[in-house]
Amino acid sequence: MAVVEYKVPQSVGEAVEMLTDKTARVLAGGTDLIIQLRAQNSDPVIAVDIKKIDSMMTATMDGNGLTLGPSMSCAELTAREDIKAEFPGLVEAAYLIGSTQVQGRCSVGGNLCNSSPAADTIPALSANAAQCVIQGPDGERTVAVEDFVTGVGTNCMATGELLTAIKIAIPAAGTADAYLRFIPRSEMDIAVAGAGVSVTLDADGKCTAARVSIGAVATTALLVTAAADALIGTSIDDAALQAAADAASEASKPISDRRGTAEFRRHVVGVLTRRAAKIAADRAKEK
Amino acid sequence: MIFSSELQEFTGEERTEVSATSYRVLIDVLVAKYSRLSFDQLTDLAVAIDGVIIVDPLLEPLSSDTEVHFLHFVAGG
Amino acid sequence: MAKIHVNTSVNGEPVEFLCEPHETLLDVLRNDLQLTGTKEGCASGDCGACSVTVNDRLVCSCLVLGAEAEGAEIGTIEGVSNKDQLHTIQQKFLEHAALQCGVCTPGLIVSTQALLKENPDPTEEEARYYLAGNLCRCTGYDKIIRAVMDAAETMRGAA
Amino acid sequence: MSEAREYKYIGQRSIRPDGFDKVTGRANYGADMTLPGMIWGKILRSPHAHAKIKNIDTSKAEALSGVLAVATYQDFPTADKKADLARNILADDKVLYHGHAILGIAATTSAIAERALDLVDIDYEVLKPVMDIRDAMAADAPLLHEDMITEGYAEAPTTASNVATRLEMKMGDVEAGFKEADVIVEGDYYTPTVHQGYIEPHACVVRYDEDGQSMIWCCTQGHFDVRGSTANILGMNLSKLKVIASEIGGGFGGKTTIYLEPVALVLSRKSGRPVKMVMDRDEVFKASGPGSATRNWVKIGAKNDGTITAMQAKLHYEAGAFKGSPMMMGCMTAFTPYAVENMYVEGFDVVVNKPKVAAYRAPGAPQAEYAAEMVVNEIAEKIGMDPIELRLKNAAKEGTQTIYGPKFKAVGLVECLEAAKNSPHYKAALKENQGRGLAAGFWFNIGGQSSVTLNMNPDGTGTIVEGSPDIGGSRASMQLMAAEEMQMPAENFRPIVADTEHVAFSAGTGGSRTTFATGMAVIEAAQDVIRQMKERAAAVWNVTAEQVDWADGVAINTAGEDRLTAAEICKGAERTGGQISGRGNINARGAGPSFAVHLCDVEVDRDTGKVDVIRYTAIQDAGKAIHPSYVEGQLQGGAVQGIGWALNEEYVYGDDGLLQNPGFLDYRVPLASDLPMIDSIVVEVPNAFHPFGVRGVGESGIIPPLAACAYAVSQAIDAPIRDLPCSPPSVLKVIQENS
């Protein structure tokens, strides 16, 4: 591991300053970074530990919605009943990352910035139309989560930029989300496929809005409008659920690797979409 | 004396009666009887004497009605 | 490459050490502080053998830099028993034969302690999921789970 | 004999004597040792699956500050140079698998050693890799070893191939047997490369002194074997090399061979410093010895009444890069649970560009018996017979002729099957999408050499000095057996695993031999102590030793009222001829086979192919359970390793021959959350050749789960399973193909 320097900024400004060095990497929970750094011994890296910056480590829920410090540990996030009540699917996605031990360190922001195609929280964030607040040397900008990740392990952030907040607006009444992933075991695996769904139901149980985002079946999470359209205007009956499932399978562009074949992923992402949409709809009815 | 199907390729027969008072004598007798069998080939094998598997025998006594099988050395995990 | 001076607390005792920026907390514990009860099984957070607590939060010490220990409170297997008295969890692991080779045992005991602190009355399923990150290849987990459940019951009784 | 005996100590669930060190973190494993002045060694490994090494340039690495030594294959003396073991430890002119070790570098820190590895320049000529048995046996297959001629044919082939050995075993006439059959079932079965998955990576700390006297501290199942192999490769005499077995963090057969030790010693000699080497987890997966992948064909014929008339198999085992798979043991075990006259088994040992396989718990047996048990279950289904009844009708028992030679003495298969039949598990109802599988398993168990010294202390307590590394609690068993034989409390005996200088040669812990063979040596040493105690008491009382009895740890003068306790005799030993120690140096024979029968219920998600084990029962004949908890632990642990093998574990290689899942993330061993409790039923049919009736129990338990799980899946989805693992993609495919 070629970490040659360890820095602890006390403010976002200080962090951004440190991150202008091309060899600097953000160290939050380290559950991806330390593994990646261990694989290489030669290129020097400066670890910038942003966990002393309060705003990075806290979350607020108010009338405007959720403002999530990107580096707050998933263990802390999943213990927040107020967040779980509003965004159960997102909290479930955060809970699914790694073991109890990893939960103590990993974070939604880290999951996002690592930009793995299989990241659990990205489809869940995307289903909730989350916005990413990015601070750079030249100021702040906001990017929709589906525009954040640009490819396998790559994202829109430039040298010197830091993800400072993830924001989700309080959704319309009758809205609920769900996230499901498929793994071969019961725990500890990386998603073979994942599906995040948010639906809004009116008083009659009719779906008025929906977002469906699928993971691990393309280079980035995919927002599948066709799957959402299959749900909108229906009472989310079996036919609508199957249509959404088929649309998700259709939209997927999976590969075969050690975790599953392309045809398996294509099939299972449909199954997950169907099941997640059902859960989201059931939740929305109870709201 | 009963030979495995493998050893039969060298002995040409499945069983034979030999007179030997110990395992060491038995080996000498067999090597003399079957020209294609070698001392090392036999002593590399384990042996079952009346059903009891023995690894690396040498002085093991044999009696007149003893049944002897050669078998592969079994290793465990 | 300058070494970093770290002030921390390990099992309630103040500890100072110097570490390289690339050293993990696991490296520091094992190689610098000679606390070899914490084991390395994978160095990727997949086996739990290196489980410790940092500020009461269960983590894999292989995924924490030594430098991050500054100002923190670290808990390791060496701090579980009370002088010559085994902790109930340790005692139950012995009584239930919940270890065979024993190399996963320190991590499992530290994790079980964290579990029972968070949830003194776990269901079997909750215990199994909480401990899913602690691999044991010898026991098939049966006796481990029995020891954990028995320890939980005993500790509730004593509380 | 042993059936009637009442035991006072054995059978107790005592606290293991090494347990306190293990629950407190004090126990020292392979990587836990530090020596003054110690430096760190690292191995450079092949990035290719198959390549010629044209040139190695280490000059830049050696120039790096902190680098103190480099070791290559050229540093091994000529004595045993061409041996496969040496060429596996460090490649000669060819690398034969991804991760094959090429050289070692020692430096003052592990970080410097790792950086130095990046500075070595190697010129490779990359060759096409051979990754599967079918490819390896193809006529135009690239050859791993240009000079390898198949052994085992009466007429040796004239051309080289990747088939190292062909073996044939037969009894009776299978063709005639198949003619008698009403039903014949055959099938091809595949099992993947799997790893033992011990949690502790291989590690050693070594020191080579100026006079050549050397020390190795390492985690191993057999430190005498480490001594022998290392000394052989380095041309050392055994008295020059002391090996200390650390506590061992799992082995399952994988720590019966060596990888690091000779390299570390060369680095220590060259640097003049103690050297520590610890494998990373990815090195363990890439380059230690996994279990063979196999392709096995099985054909079985039976009459409608359930009588099996013929059993035939053709078995192909991957050996990895060097010959020597456990194919032969597959041939010997495949059909051995059955008393059938007509059997024919043909086996092939095939080299491929994967790491050289090592022993893995009942090596060779799970793969062959998987195929056989799947077909037996299918026969039962075809003729409409309960699978337990079918097995009972054909079960091997006392007097059954085995394919490998001897006839069985008393064995416990029938008792295990009866226990399965009577278990609540077998009677429980199943729900939709659930299925039940049952399978039997046979393993020989082995005996061999064990040496024990029982040193009595002046207070009458004793130290049991043994040479068998304790991998699963065997010290507790030794303690109980000494207590039983001496009729003294278990806590009076302290068992220790001594190094190669403090106890005579003992074979390694493997083959389920330790409680059986080393236990027998403990008993013999205890008997030796009792004999001496009686002699000392007789001398004190001025009677003959024959007039002295031994009961409850007390010598009794049968000719009078005199009593002397062990403590009194030991306290006075200085006046009666010096201290007392007993010796048991044996070559144990008569290891009793252990049969197992497992029941598995699964539930399958038909939409995803995901399999959950929802209920499991492991039944096994232990002969006599010395420490019941650790016997149950062996049954449960074996069952869960087998479940992993059946459901999710496999090496995944790319077309380039590179291993894609060298870590616990994607090599998916079972987790606590994957499993139910594993019910265990210990059957006791005593082994007549052990004083307490012990049979080894360590290995048989990994055999039945493969077929028990896979057959349960096939029942749940109503479609045949042939290939392992039953991972979701593969199960979903079978579901889709059959719906």
GROMACS .gro file of N, CA and C in nm, chain B residues 19-76:
model
  174
  306SER      N    1   0.378  -6.961   0.131
  306SER     CA    2   0.413  -6.992   0.269
  306SER      C    3   0.514  -6.888   0.317
  307ALA      N    4   0.476  -6.812   0.417
  307ALA     CA    5   0.567  -6.711   0.470
  307ALA      C    6   0.533  -6.686   0.616
  308THR      N    7   0.633  -6.665   0.698
  308THR     CA    8   0.609  -6.648   0.841
  308THR      C    9   0.599  -6.502   0.881
  309SER      N   10   0.647  -6.413   0.795
  309SER     CA   11   0.633  -6.271   0.825
  309SER      C   12   0.619  -6.194   0.695
  310TYR      N   13   0.580  -6.068   0.710
  310TYR     CA   14   0.560  -5.983   0.593
  310TYR      C   15   0.689  -5.974   0.511
  311ARG      N   16   0.803  -5.961   0.580
  311ARG     CA   17   0.930  -5.947   0.509
  311ARG      C   18   0.958  -6.070   0.423
  312VAL      N   19   0.932  -6.187   0.479
  312VAL     CA   20   0.953  -6.310   0.403
  312VAL      C   21   0.857  -6.316   0.285
  313LEU      N   22   0.734  -6.274   0.310
  313LEU     CA   23   0.632  -6.277   0.205
  313LEU      C   24   0.676  -6.198   0.082
  314ILE      N   25   0.728  -6.079   0.107
  314ILE     CA   26   0.772  -5.994  -0.005
  314ILE      C   27   0.879  -6.066  -0.086
  315ASP      N   28   0.977  -6.123  -0.016
  315ASP     CA   29   1.084  -6.194  -0.085
  315ASP      C   30   1.028  -6.307  -0.170
  316VAL      N   31   0.933  -6.380  -0.113
  316VAL     CA   32   0.874  -6.494  -0.185
  316VAL      C   33   0.802  -6.445  -0.311
  317LEU      N   34   0.725  -6.337  -0.296
  317LEU     CA   35   0.647  -6.287  -0.411
  317LEU      C   36   0.737  -6.233  -0.521
  318VAL      N   37   0.841  -6.161  -0.482
  318VAL     CA   38   0.931  -6.104  -0.583
  318VAL      C   39   1.003  -6.217  -0.657
  319ALA      N   40   1.033  -6.325  -0.586
  319ALA     CA   41   1.098  -6.439  -0.652
  319ALA      C   42   0.999  -6.511  -0.744
  320LYS      N   43   0.875  -6.516  -0.702
  320LYS     CA   44   0.775  -6.592  -0.779
  320LYS      C   45   0.734  -6.520  -0.908
  321TYR      N   46   0.715  -6.387  -0.898
  321TYR     CA   47   0.667  -6.311  -1.014
  321TYR      C   48   0.779  -6.218  -1.061
  322SER      N   49   0.831  -6.249  -1.179
  322SER     CA   50   0.949  -6.174  -1.224
  322SER      C   51   0.917  -6.028  -1.249
  323ARG      N   52   0.788  -5.994  -1.279
  323ARG     CA   53   0.757  -5.855  -1.313
  323ARG      C   54   0.727  -5.771  -1.188
  324LEU      N   55   0.718  -5.832  -1.074
  324LEU     CA   56   0.696  -5.757  -0.951
  324LEU      C   57   0.829  -5.716  -0.890
  325SER      N   58   0.835  -5.592  -0.840
  325SER     CA   59   0.961  -5.552  -0.776
  325SER      C   60   0.939  -5.530  -0.626
  326PHE      N   61   1.049  -5.537  -0.553
  326PHE     CA   62   1.046  -5.517  -0.409
  326PHE      C   63   0.988  -5.378  -0.375
  327ASP      N   64   1.038  -5.276  -0.447
  327ASP     CA   65   0.993  -5.139  -0.420
  327ASP      C   66   0.844  -5.122  -0.449
  328GLN      N   67   0.802  -5.187  -0.557
  328GLN     CA   68   0.661  -5.175  -0.596
  328GLN      C   69   0.571  -5.225  -0.484
  329LEU      N   70   0.609  -5.333  -0.422
  329LEU     CA   71   0.527  -5.389  -0.316
  329LEU      C   72   0.540  -5.310  -0.186
  330THR      N   73   0.662  -5.270  -0.153
  330THR     CA   74   0.677  -5.203  -0.025
  330THR      C   75   0.628  -5.058  -0.029
  331ASP      N   76   0.601  -5.006  -0.152
  331ASP     CA   77   0.539  -4.875  -0.162
  331ASP      C   78   0.390  -4.881  -0.129
  332LEU      N   79   0.338  -5.001  -0.124
  332LEU     CA   80   0.195  -5.017  -0.098
  332LEU      C   81   0.171  -5.042   0.050
  333ALA      N   82   0.051  -5.007   0.093
  333ALA     CA   83   0.011  -5.048   0.226
  333ALA      C   84  -0.039  -5.192   0.215
  334VAL      N   85  -0.066  -5.254   0.326
  334VAL     CA   86  -0.109  -5.392   0.321
  334VAL      C   87  -0.221  -5.413   0.422
  335ALA      N   88  -0.313  -5.500   0.385
  335ALA     CA   89  -0.417  -5.538   0.482
  335ALA      C   90  -0.394  -5.685   0.516
  336ILE      N   91  -0.369  -5.710   0.642
  336ILE     CA   92  -0.348  -5.846   0.688
  336ILE      C   93  -0.472  -5.887   0.768
  337ASP      N   94  -0.545  -5.981   0.715
  337ASP     CA   95  -0.674  -6.020   0.774
  337ASP      C   96  -0.763  -5.898   0.798
  338GLY      N   97  -0.765  -5.811   0.698
  338GLY     CA   98  -0.857  -5.698   0.704
  338GLY      C   99  -0.807  -5.577   0.779
  339VAL      N  100  -0.693  -5.586   0.845
  339VAL     CA  101  -0.641  -5.471   0.920
  339VAL      C  102  -0.537  -5.401   0.834
  340ILE      N  103  -0.564  -5.274   0.802
  340ILE     CA  104  -0.473  -5.202   0.714
  340ILE      C  105  -0.349  -5.157   0.792
  341ILE      N  106  -0.233  -5.184   0.736
  341ILE     CA  107  -0.108  -5.147   0.802
  341ILE      C  108  -0.022  -5.070   0.703
  342VAL      N  109   0.027  -4.956   0.747
  342VAL     CA  110   0.116  -4.877   0.665
  342VAL      C  111   0.259  -4.909   0.709
  343ASP      N  112   0.347  -4.930   0.615
  343ASP     CA  113   0.488  -4.959   0.646
  343ASP      C  114   0.506  -5.078   0.740
  344PRO      N  115   0.455  -5.193   0.705
  344PRO     CA  116   0.482  -5.310   0.788
  344PRO      C  117   0.619  -5.366   0.752
  345LEU      N  118   0.673  -5.448   0.833
  345LEU     CA  119   0.797  -5.518   0.796
  345LEU      C  120   0.805  -5.648   0.874
  346LEU      N  121   0.792  -5.634   1.005
  346LEU     CA  122   0.812  -5.751   1.090
  346LEU      C  123   0.682  -5.824   1.121
  347GLU      N  124   0.575  -5.775   1.060
  347GLU     CA  125   0.444  -5.829   1.090
  347GLU      C  126   0.441  -5.981   1.074
  348PRO      N  127   0.406  -6.056   1.178
  348PRO     CA  128   0.401  -6.202   1.164
  348PRO      C  129   0.278  -6.245   1.085
  349LEU      N  130   0.289  -6.354   1.013
  349LEU     CA  131   0.177  -6.409   0.936
  349LEU      C  132   0.157  -6.553   0.982
  350SER      N  133   0.031  -6.596   0.981
  350SER     CA  134   0.009  -6.736   1.016
  350SER      C  135  -0.047  -6.809   0.894
  351SER      N  136  -0.073  -6.939   0.909
  351SER     CA  137  -0.099  -7.022   0.792
  351SER      C  138  -0.228  -6.982   0.719
  352ASP      N  139  -0.327  -6.930   0.790
  352ASP     CA  140  -0.452  -6.897   0.720
  352ASP      C  141  -0.473  -6.747   0.705
  353THR      N  142  -0.365  -6.671   0.716
  353THR     CA  143  -0.374  -6.525   0.703
  353THR      C  144  -0.409  -6.486   0.560
  354GLU      N  145  -0.501  -6.386   0.546
  354GLU     CA  146  -0.532  -6.333   0.414
  354GLU      C  147  -0.463  -6.198   0.399
  355VAL      N  148  -0.389  -6.181   0.291
  355VAL     CA  149  -0.312  -6.057   0.272
  355VAL      C  150  -0.355  -5.987   0.144
  356HIS      N  151  -0.382  -5.856   0.155
  356HIS     CA  152  -0.410  -5.773   0.036
  356HIS      C  153  -0.308  -5.661   0.033
  357PHE      N  154  -0.260  -5.629  -0.087
  357PHE     CA  155  -0.183  -5.505  -0.101
  357PHE      C  156  -0.281  -5.397  -0.146
  358LEU      N  157  -0.265  -5.278  -0.095
  358LEU     CA  158  -0.351  -5.170  -0.140
  358LEU      C  159  -0.276  -5.039  -0.139
  359HIS      N  160  -0.337  -4.939  -0.203
  359HIS     CA  161  -0.269  -4.809  -0.210
  359HIS      C  162  -0.260  -4.746  -0.074
  360PHE      N  163  -0.155  -4.675  -0.054
  360PHE     CA  164  -0.138  -4.596   0.067
  360PHE      C  165  -0.242  -4.484   0.064
  361VAL      N  166  -0.317  -4.473   0.169
  361VAL     CA  167  -0.423  -4.373   0.175
  361VAL      C  168  -0.376  -4.254   0.259
  362ALA      N  169  -0.387  -4.137   0.202
  362ALA     CA  170  -0.354  -4.017   0.279
  362ALA      C  171  -0.482  -3.945   0.314
  363GLY      N  172  -0.479  -3.870   0.419
  363GLY     CA  173  -0.601  -3.800   0.461
  363GLY      C  174  -0.589  -3.650   0.445
   0.00000   0.00000   0.00000
